[in-house]
PDB file of C-alpha atoms in Angstrom:
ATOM      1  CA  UNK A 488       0.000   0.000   0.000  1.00  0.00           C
ATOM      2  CA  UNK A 489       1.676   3.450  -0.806  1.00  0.00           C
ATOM      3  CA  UNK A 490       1.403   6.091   1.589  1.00  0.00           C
ATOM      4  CA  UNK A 491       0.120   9.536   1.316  1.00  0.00           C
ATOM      5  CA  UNK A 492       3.825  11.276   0.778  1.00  0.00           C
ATOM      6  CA  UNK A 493       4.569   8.735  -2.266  1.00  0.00           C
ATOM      7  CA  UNK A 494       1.512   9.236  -4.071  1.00  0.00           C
ATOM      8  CA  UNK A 495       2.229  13.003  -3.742  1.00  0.00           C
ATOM      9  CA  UNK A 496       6.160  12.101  -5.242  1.00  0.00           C
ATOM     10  CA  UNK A 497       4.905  10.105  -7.559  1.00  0.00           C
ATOM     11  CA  UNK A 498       2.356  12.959  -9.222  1.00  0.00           C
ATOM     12  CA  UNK A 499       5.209  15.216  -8.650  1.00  0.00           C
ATOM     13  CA  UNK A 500       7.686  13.055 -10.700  1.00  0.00           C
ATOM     14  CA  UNK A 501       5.296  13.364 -13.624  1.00  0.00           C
ATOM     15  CA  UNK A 502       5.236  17.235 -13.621  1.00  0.00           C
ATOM     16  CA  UNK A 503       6.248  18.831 -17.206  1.00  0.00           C
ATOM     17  CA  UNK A 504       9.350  21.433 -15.934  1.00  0.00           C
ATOM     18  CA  UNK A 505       9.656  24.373 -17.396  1.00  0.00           C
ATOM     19  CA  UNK A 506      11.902  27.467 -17.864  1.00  0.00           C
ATOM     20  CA  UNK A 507      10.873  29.371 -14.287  1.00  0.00           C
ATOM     21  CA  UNK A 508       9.861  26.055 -12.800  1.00  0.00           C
ATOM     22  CA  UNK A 509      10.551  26.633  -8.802  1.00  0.00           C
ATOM     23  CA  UNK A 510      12.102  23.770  -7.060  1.00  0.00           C
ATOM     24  CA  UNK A 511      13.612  23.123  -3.707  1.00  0.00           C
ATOM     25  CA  UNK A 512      16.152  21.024  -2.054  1.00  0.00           C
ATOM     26  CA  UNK A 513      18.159  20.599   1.423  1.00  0.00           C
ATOM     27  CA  UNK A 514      21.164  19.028  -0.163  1.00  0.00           C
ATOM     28  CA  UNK A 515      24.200  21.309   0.239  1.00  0.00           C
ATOM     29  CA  UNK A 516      21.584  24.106   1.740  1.00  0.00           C
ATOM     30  CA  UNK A 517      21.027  25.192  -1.804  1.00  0.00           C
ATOM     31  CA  UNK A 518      17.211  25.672  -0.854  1.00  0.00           C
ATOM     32  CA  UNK A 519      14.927  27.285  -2.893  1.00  0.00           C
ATOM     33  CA  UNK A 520      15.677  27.255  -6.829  1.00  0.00           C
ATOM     34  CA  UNK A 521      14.872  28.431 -10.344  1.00  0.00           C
ATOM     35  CA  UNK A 522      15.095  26.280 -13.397  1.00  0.00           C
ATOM     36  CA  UNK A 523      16.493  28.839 -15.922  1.00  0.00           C
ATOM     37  CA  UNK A 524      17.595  26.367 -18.887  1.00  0.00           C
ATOM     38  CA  UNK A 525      16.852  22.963 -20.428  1.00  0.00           C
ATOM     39  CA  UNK A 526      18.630  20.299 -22.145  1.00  0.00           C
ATOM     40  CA  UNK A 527      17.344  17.114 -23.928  1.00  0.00           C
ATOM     41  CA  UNK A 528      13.396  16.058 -24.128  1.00  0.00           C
ATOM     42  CA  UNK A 529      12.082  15.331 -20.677  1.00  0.00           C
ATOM     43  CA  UNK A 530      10.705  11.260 -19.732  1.00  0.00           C
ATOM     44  CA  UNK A 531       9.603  11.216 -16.687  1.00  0.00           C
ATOM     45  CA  UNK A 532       7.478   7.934 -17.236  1.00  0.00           C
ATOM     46  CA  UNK A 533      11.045   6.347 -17.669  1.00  0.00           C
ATOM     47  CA  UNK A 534      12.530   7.599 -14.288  1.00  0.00           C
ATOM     48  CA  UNK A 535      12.252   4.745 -11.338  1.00  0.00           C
ATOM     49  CA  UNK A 536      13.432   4.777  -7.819  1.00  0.00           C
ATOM     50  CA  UNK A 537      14.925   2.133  -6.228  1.00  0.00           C
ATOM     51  CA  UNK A 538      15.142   1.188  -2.692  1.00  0.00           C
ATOM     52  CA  UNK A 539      13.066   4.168  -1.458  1.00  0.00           C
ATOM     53  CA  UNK A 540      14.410   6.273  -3.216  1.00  0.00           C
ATOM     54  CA  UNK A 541      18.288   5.458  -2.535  1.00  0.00           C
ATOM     55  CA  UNK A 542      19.219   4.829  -5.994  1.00  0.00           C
ATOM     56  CA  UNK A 543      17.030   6.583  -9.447  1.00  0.00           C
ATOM     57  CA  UNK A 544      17.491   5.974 -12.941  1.00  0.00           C
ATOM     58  CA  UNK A 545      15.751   6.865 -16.355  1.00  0.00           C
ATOM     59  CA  UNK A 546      15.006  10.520 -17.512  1.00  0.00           C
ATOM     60  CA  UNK A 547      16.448  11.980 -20.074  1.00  0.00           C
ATOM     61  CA  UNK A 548      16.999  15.615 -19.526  1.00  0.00           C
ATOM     62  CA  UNK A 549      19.423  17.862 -17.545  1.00  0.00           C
ATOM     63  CA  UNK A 550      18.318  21.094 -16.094  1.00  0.00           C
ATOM     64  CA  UNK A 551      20.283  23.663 -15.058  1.00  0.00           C
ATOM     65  CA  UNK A 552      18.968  26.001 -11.419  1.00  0.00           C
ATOM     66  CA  UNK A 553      19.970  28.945 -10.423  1.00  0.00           C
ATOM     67  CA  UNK A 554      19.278  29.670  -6.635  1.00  0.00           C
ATOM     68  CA  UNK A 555      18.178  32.122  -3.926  1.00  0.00           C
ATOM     69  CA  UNK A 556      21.462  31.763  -2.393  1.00  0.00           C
ATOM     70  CA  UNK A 557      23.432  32.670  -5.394  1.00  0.00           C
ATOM     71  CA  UNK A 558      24.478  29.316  -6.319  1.00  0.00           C
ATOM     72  CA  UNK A 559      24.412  27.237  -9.630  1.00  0.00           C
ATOM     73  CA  UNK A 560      23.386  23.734 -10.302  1.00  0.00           C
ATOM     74  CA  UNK A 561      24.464  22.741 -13.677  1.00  0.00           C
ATOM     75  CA  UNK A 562      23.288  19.723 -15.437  1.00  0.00           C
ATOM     76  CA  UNK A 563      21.230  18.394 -12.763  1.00  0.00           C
ATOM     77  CA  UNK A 564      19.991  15.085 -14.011  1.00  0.00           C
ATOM     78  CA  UNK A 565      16.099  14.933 -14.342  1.00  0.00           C
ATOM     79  CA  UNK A 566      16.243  11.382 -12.664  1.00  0.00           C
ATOM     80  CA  UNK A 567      17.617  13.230  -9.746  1.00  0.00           C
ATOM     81  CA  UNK A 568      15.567  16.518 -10.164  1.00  0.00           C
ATOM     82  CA  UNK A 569      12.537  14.123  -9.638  1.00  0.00           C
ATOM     83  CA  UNK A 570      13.616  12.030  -6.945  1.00  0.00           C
ATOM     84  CA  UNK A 571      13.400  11.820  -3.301  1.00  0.00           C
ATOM     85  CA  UNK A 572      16.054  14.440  -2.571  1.00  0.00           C
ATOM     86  CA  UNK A 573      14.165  17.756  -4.373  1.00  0.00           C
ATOM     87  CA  UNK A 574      10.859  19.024  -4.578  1.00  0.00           C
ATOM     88  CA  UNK A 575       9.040  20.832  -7.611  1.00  0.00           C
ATOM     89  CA  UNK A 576       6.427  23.324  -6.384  1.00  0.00           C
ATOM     90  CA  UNK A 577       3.693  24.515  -7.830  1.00  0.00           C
ATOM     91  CA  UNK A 578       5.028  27.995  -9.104  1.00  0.00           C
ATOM     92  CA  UNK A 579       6.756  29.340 -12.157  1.00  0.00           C
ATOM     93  CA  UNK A 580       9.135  32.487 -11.622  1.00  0.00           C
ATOM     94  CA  UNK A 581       9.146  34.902 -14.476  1.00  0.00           C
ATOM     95  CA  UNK A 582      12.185  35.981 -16.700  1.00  0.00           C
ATOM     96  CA  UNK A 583      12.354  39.192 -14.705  1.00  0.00           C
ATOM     97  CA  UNK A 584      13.476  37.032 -11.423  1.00  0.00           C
ATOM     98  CA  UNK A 585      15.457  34.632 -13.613  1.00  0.00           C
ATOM     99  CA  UNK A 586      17.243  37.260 -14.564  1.00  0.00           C
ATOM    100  CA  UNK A 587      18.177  38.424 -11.274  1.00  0.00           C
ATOM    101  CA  UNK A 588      18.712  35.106  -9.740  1.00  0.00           C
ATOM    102  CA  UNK A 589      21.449  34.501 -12.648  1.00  0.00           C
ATOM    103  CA  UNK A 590      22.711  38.387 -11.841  1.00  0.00           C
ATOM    104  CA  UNK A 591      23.443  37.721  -8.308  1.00  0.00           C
ATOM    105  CA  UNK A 592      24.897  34.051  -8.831  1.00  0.00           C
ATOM    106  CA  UNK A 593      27.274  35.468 -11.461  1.00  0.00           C
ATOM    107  CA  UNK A 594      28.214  38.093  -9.180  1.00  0.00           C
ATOM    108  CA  UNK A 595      28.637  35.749  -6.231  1.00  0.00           C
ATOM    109  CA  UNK A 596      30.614  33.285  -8.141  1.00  0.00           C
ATOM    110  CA  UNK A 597      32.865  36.446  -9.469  1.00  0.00           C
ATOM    111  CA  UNK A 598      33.558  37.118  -5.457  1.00  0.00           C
ATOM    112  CA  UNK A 599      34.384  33.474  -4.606  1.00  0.00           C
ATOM    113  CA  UNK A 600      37.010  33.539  -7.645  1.00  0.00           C
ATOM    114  CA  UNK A 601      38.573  36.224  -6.434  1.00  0.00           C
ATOM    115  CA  UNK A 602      38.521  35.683  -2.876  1.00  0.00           C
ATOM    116  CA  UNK A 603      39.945  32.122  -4.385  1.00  0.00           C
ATOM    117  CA  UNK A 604      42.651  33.477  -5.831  1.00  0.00           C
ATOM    118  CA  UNK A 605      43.813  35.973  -3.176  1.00  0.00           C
ATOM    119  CA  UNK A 606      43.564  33.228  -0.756  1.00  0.00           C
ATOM    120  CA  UNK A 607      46.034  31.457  -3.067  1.00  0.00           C
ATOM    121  CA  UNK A 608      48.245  33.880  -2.906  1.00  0.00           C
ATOM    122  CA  UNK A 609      48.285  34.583   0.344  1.00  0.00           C
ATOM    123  CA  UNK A 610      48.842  31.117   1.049  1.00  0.00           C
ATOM    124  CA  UNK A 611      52.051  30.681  -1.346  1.00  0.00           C
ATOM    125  CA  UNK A 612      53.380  34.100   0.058  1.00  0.00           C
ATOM    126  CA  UNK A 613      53.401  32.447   3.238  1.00  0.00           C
ATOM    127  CA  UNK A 614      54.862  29.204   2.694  1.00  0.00           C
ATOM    128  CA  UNK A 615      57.563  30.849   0.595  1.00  0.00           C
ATOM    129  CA  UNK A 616      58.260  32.908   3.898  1.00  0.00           C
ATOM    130  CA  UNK A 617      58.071  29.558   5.970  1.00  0.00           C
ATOM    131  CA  UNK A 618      60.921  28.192   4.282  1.00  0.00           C
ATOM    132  CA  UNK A 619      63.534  30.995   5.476  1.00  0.00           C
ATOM    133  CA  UNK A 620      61.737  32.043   8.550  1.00  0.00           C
ATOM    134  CA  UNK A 621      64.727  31.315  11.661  1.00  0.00           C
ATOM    135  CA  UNK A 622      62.475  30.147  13.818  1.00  0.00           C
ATOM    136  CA  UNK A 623      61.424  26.849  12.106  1.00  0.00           C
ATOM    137  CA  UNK A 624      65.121  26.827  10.697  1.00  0.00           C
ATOM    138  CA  UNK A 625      65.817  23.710  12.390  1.00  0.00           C
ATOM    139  CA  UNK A 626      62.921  21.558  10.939  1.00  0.00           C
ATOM    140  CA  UNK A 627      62.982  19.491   7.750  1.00  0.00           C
ATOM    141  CA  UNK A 628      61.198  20.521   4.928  1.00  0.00           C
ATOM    142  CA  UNK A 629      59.258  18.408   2.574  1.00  0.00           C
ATOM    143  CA  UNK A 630      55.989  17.178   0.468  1.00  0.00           C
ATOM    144  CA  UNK A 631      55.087  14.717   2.557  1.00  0.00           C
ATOM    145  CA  UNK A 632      51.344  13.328   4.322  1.00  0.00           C
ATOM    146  CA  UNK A 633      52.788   9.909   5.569  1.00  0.00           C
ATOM    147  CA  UNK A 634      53.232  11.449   8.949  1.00  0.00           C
ATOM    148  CA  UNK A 635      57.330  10.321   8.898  1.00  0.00           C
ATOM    149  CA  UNK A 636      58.438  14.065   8.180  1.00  0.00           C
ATOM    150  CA  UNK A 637      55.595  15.258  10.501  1.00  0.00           C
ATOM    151  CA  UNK A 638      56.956  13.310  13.356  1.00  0.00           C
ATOM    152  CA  UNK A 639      60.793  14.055  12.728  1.00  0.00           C
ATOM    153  CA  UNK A 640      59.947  18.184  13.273  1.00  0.00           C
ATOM    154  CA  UNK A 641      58.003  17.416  15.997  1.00  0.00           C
ATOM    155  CA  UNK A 642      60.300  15.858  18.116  1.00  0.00           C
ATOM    156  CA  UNK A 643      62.599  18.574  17.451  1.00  0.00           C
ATOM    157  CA  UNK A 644      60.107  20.768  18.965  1.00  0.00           C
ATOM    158  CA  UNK A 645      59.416  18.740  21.743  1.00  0.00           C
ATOM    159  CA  UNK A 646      63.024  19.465  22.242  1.00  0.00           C
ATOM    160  CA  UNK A 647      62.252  22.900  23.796  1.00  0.00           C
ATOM    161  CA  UNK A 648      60.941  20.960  26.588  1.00  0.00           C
ATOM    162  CA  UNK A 649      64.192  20.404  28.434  1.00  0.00           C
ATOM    163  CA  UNK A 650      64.318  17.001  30.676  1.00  0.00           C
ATOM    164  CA  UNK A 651      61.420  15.433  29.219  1.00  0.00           C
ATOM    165  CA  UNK A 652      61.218  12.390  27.478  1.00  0.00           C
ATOM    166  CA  UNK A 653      58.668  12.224  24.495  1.00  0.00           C
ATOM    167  CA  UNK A 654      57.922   9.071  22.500  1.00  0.00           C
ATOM    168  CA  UNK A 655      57.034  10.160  19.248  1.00  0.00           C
ATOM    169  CA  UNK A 656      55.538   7.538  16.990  1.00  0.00           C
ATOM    170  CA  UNK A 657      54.529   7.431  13.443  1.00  0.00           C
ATOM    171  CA  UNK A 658      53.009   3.634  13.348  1.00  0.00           C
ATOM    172  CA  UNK A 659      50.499   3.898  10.806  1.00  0.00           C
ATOM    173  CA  UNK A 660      50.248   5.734   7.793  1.00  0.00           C
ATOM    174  CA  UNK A 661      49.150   9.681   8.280  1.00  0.00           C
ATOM    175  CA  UNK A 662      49.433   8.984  12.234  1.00  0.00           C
ATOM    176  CA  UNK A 663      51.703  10.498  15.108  1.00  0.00           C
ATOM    177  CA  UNK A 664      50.959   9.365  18.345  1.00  0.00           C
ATOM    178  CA  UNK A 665      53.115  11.259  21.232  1.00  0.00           C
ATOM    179  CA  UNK A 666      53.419  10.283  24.906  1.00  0.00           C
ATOM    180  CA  UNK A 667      55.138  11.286  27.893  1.00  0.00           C
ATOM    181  CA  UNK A 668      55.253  11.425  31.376  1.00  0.00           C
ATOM    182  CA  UNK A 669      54.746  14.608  33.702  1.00  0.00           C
ATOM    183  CA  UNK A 670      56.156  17.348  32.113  1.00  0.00           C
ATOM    184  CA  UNK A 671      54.457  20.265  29.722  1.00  0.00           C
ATOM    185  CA  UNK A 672      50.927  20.681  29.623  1.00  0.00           C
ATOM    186  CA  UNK A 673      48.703  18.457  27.020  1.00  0.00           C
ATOM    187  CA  UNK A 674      47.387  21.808  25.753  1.00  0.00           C
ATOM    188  CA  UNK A 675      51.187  23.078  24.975  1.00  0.00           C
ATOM    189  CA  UNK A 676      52.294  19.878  23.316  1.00  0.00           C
ATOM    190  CA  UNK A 677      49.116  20.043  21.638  1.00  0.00           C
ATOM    191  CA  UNK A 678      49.684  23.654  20.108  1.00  0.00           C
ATOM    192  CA  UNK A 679      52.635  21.960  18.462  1.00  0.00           C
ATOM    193  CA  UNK A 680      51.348  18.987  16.960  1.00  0.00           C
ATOM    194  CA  UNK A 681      47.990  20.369  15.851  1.00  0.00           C
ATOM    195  CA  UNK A 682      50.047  22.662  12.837  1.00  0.00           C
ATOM    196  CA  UNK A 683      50.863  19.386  11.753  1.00  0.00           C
ATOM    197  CA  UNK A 684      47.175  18.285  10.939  1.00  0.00           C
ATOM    198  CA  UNK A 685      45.794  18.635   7.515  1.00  0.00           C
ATOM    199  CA  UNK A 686      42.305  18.008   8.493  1.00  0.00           C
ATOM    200  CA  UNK A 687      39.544  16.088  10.244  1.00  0.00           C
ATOM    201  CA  UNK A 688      37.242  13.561  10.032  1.00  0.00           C
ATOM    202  CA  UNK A 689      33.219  14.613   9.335  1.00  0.00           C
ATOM    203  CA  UNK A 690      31.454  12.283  10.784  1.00  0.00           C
ATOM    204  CA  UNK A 691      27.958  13.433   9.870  1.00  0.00           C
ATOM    205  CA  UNK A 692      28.924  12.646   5.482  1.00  0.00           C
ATOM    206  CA  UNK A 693      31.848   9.837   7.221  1.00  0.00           C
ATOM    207  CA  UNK A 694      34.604  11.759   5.158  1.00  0.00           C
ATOM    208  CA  UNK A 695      38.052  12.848   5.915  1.00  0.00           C
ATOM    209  CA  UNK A 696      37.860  16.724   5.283  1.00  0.00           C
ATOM    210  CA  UNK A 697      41.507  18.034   4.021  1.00  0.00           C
ATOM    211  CA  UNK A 698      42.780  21.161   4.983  1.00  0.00           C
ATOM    212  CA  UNK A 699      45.985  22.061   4.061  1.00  0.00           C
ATOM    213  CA  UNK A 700      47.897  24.887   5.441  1.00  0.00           C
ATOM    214  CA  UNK A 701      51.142  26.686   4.600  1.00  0.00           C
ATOM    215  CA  UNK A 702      53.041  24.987   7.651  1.00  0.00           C
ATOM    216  CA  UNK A 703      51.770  21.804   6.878  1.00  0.00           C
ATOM    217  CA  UNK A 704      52.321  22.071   3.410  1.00  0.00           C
ATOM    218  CA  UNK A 705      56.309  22.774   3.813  1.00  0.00           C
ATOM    219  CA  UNK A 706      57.144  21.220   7.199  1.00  0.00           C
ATOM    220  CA  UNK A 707      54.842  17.817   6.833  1.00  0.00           C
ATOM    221  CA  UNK A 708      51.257  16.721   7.535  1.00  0.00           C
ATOM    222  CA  UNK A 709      48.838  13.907   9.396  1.00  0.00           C
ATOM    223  CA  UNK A 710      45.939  13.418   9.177  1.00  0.00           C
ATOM    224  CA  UNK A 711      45.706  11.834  12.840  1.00  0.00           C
ATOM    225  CA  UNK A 712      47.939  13.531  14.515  1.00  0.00           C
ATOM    226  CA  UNK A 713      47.450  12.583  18.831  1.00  0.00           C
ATOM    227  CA  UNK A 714      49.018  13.456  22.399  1.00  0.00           C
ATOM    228  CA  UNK A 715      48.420  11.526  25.397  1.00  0.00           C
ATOM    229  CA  UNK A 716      49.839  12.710  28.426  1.00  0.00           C
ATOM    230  CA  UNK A 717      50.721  10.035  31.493  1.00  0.00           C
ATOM    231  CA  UNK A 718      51.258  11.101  35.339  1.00  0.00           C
ATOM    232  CA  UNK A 719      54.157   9.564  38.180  1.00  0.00           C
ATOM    233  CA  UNK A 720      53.111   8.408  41.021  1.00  0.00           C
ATOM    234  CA  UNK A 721      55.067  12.119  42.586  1.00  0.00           C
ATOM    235  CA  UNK A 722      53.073  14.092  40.172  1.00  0.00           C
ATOM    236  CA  UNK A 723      49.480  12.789  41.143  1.00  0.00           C
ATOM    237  CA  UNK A 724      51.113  12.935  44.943  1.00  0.00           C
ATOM    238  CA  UNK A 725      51.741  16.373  44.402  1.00  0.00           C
ATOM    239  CA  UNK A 726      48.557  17.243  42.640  1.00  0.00           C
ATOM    240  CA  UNK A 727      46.694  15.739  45.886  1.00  0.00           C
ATOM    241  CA  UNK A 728      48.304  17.863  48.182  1.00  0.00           C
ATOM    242  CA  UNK A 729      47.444  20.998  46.696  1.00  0.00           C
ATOM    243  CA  UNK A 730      43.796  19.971  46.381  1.00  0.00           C
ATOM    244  CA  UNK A 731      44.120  19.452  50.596  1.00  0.00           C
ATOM    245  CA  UNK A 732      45.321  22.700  51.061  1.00  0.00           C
ATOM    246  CA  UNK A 733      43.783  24.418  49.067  1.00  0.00           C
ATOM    247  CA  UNK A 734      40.273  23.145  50.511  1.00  0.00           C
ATOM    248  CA  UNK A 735      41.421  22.793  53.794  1.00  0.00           C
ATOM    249  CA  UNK A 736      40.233  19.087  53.104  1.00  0.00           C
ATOM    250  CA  UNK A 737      40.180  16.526  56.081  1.00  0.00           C
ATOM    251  CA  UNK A 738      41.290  12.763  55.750  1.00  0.00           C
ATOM    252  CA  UNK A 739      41.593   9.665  58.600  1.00  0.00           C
ATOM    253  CA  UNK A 740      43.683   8.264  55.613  1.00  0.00           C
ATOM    254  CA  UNK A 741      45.138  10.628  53.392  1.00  0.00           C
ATOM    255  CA  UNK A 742      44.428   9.214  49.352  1.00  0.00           C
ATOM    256  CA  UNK A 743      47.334   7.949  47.222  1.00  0.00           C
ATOM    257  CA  UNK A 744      48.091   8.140  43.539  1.00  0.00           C
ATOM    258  CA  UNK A 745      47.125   4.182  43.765  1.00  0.00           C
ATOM    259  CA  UNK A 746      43.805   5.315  44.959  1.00  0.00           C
ATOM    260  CA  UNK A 747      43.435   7.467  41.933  1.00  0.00           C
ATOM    261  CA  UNK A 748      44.749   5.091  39.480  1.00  0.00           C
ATOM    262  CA  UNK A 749      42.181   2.063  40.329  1.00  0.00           C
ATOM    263  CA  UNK A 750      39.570   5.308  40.492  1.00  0.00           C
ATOM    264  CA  UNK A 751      38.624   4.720  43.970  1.00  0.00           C
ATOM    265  CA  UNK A 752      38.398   8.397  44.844  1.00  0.00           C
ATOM    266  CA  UNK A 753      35.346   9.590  42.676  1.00  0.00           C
ATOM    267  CA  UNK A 754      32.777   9.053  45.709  1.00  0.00           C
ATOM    268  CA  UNK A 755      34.949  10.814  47.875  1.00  0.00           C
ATOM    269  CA  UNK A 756      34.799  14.275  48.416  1.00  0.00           C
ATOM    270  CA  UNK A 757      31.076  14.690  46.563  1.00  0.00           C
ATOM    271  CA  UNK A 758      29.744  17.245  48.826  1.00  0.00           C
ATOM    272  CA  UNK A 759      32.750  19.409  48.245  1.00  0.00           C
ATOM    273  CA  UNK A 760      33.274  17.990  44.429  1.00  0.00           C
ATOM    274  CA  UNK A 761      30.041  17.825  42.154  1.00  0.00           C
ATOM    275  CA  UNK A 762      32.171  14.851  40.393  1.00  0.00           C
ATOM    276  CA  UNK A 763      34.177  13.466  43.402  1.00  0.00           C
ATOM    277  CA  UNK A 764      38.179  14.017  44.166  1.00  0.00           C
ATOM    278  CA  UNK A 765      38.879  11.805  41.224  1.00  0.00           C
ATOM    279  CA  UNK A 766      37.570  14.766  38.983  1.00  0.00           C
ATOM    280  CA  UNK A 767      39.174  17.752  40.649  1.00  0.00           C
ATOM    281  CA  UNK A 768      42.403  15.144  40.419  1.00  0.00           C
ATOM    282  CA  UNK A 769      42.017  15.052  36.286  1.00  0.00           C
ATOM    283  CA  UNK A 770      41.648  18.700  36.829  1.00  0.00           C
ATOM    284  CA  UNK A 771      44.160  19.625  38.972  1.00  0.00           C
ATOM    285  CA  UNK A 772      47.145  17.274  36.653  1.00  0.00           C
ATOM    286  CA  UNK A 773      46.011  18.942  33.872  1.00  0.00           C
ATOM    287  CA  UNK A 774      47.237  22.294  34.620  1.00  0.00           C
ATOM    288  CA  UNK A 775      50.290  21.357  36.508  1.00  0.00           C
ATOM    289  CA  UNK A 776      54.010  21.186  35.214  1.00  0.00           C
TER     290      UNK A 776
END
């Protein structure tokens, strides 16, 4: 039995489009739309949707929209103007707003080129500046996305960081994972190793997004690039004994980093701690050097 909203699909999928014919769509927030040319004869009786509309076929035509937001669609296939993912309403714009839609989406597309090409430029003028600048004079330069060059600058970096030992690790391809104990802050190492990442993963289309920057560009890139800070047994120690002071905290027996490693301590302390002493702990660590 078909329901109400496929019935209304399928009359709309029959629907002779015309120059002016208004039509709609979420996809890439284009939104509203004009149709403002037409190529081939138009079959809708041929177009069919499969799996709910997942996959379409048939049609014949290609239309070409122009849209409130200043975009263009060109070539839209009329298998896909009349499937699941657009709408045709039941209005016909005139050539006077046709030709303004097409004004404005020239004019916008005319901005993006040249904002395009100064962003270009800018971009080369700074990684030609990168490549003499003294303070990255000690880091390797190089087209490379593996992650290997990535992780031979940053442990010269890390260097800056005088006593501390880093374990910097390029195990799998576009990856640096870097660990160490005590020492700088996760947000400092982090300030590092994030120039180093040339992009991120979209979860909501399950894409990797690239973004490539100048630094990344000349110095090395990951894609994954990670820092995972570990604690001594003297650092959480320490970190404990500020929290008692500072809170004037009373104990029959005073918590130990053991405590706090097999998470004993998030029930203690709740009426001074929304989430416990294990949570001002985390808290505490994480701003100490």
């Amino acid at each position: 039995m078909l329901s109400l909203s496929s019935l209304v699909k399928k009359s709309e999928s029959r629907i002779n489009i015309v120059v002016g014919s208004v039509v709609t769509t979420n996809l890439y927030w284009l939104g509203r739309g004009v149709v403002y040319q037409i190529h081939g004869e138009q079959m809708p009786n041929t177009v069919r949707q499969v799996g709910g509309g997942v996959m379409v076929s048939g049609g014949y035509a290609e239309f070409d929209i122009v849209h409130d937001c200043g975009k263009f669609t060109k070539r839209l296939p009329e298998c896909i103007l009349r499937g699941v993912q657009w709408k045709i309403l039941d209005e016909v714009a005139d050539a006077e707003e046709i030709q303004r839609l097409c004004a404005n989406a020239e004019e916008c597309a005319e901005k993006e080129k040249i904002e395009e090409e100064n962003n270009a430029f800018l971009f080369s003028a700074e990684m030609e500046r990168l490549k003499t600048a003294t303070e990255y004079s000690q880091l390797e330069q190089g087209d490379c996305s593996s992650g290997k060059l990535a992780a031979k600058n940053i442990r010269k970096e890390l260097k800056q960081f005088k006593g501390v030992k880093f374990s910097v690790r390029n195990r799998h391809y576009s990856s640096v994972d870097v660990n160490w104990t005590d020492g700088p802050t996760l947000e400092k190492v982090k300030t590092i190793i994030n120039k180093y990442k040339d992009g991120c993963f979209n979860a909501m289309q399950d894409i990797y997004e690239y973004s490539a920057s100048p630094f990344n560009t000349v110095f090395g890139s990951a894609q994954y690039p990670s820092a995972q800070r570990s604690y001594s047994d003297a650092m959480i120690g320490k970190a404990i004994e500020k929290i008692i002071s500072a809170y004037d905290l009373k104990f029959e027996v005073v918590p130990t980093a053991e405590d706090f490693r097999t998470g004993k301590l998030w029930s203690e302390k709740r009426e001074v701690f929304h989430h416990g002493l294990q949570s001002k702990i985390h808290e505490t660590l994480a701003g100490m050097e």
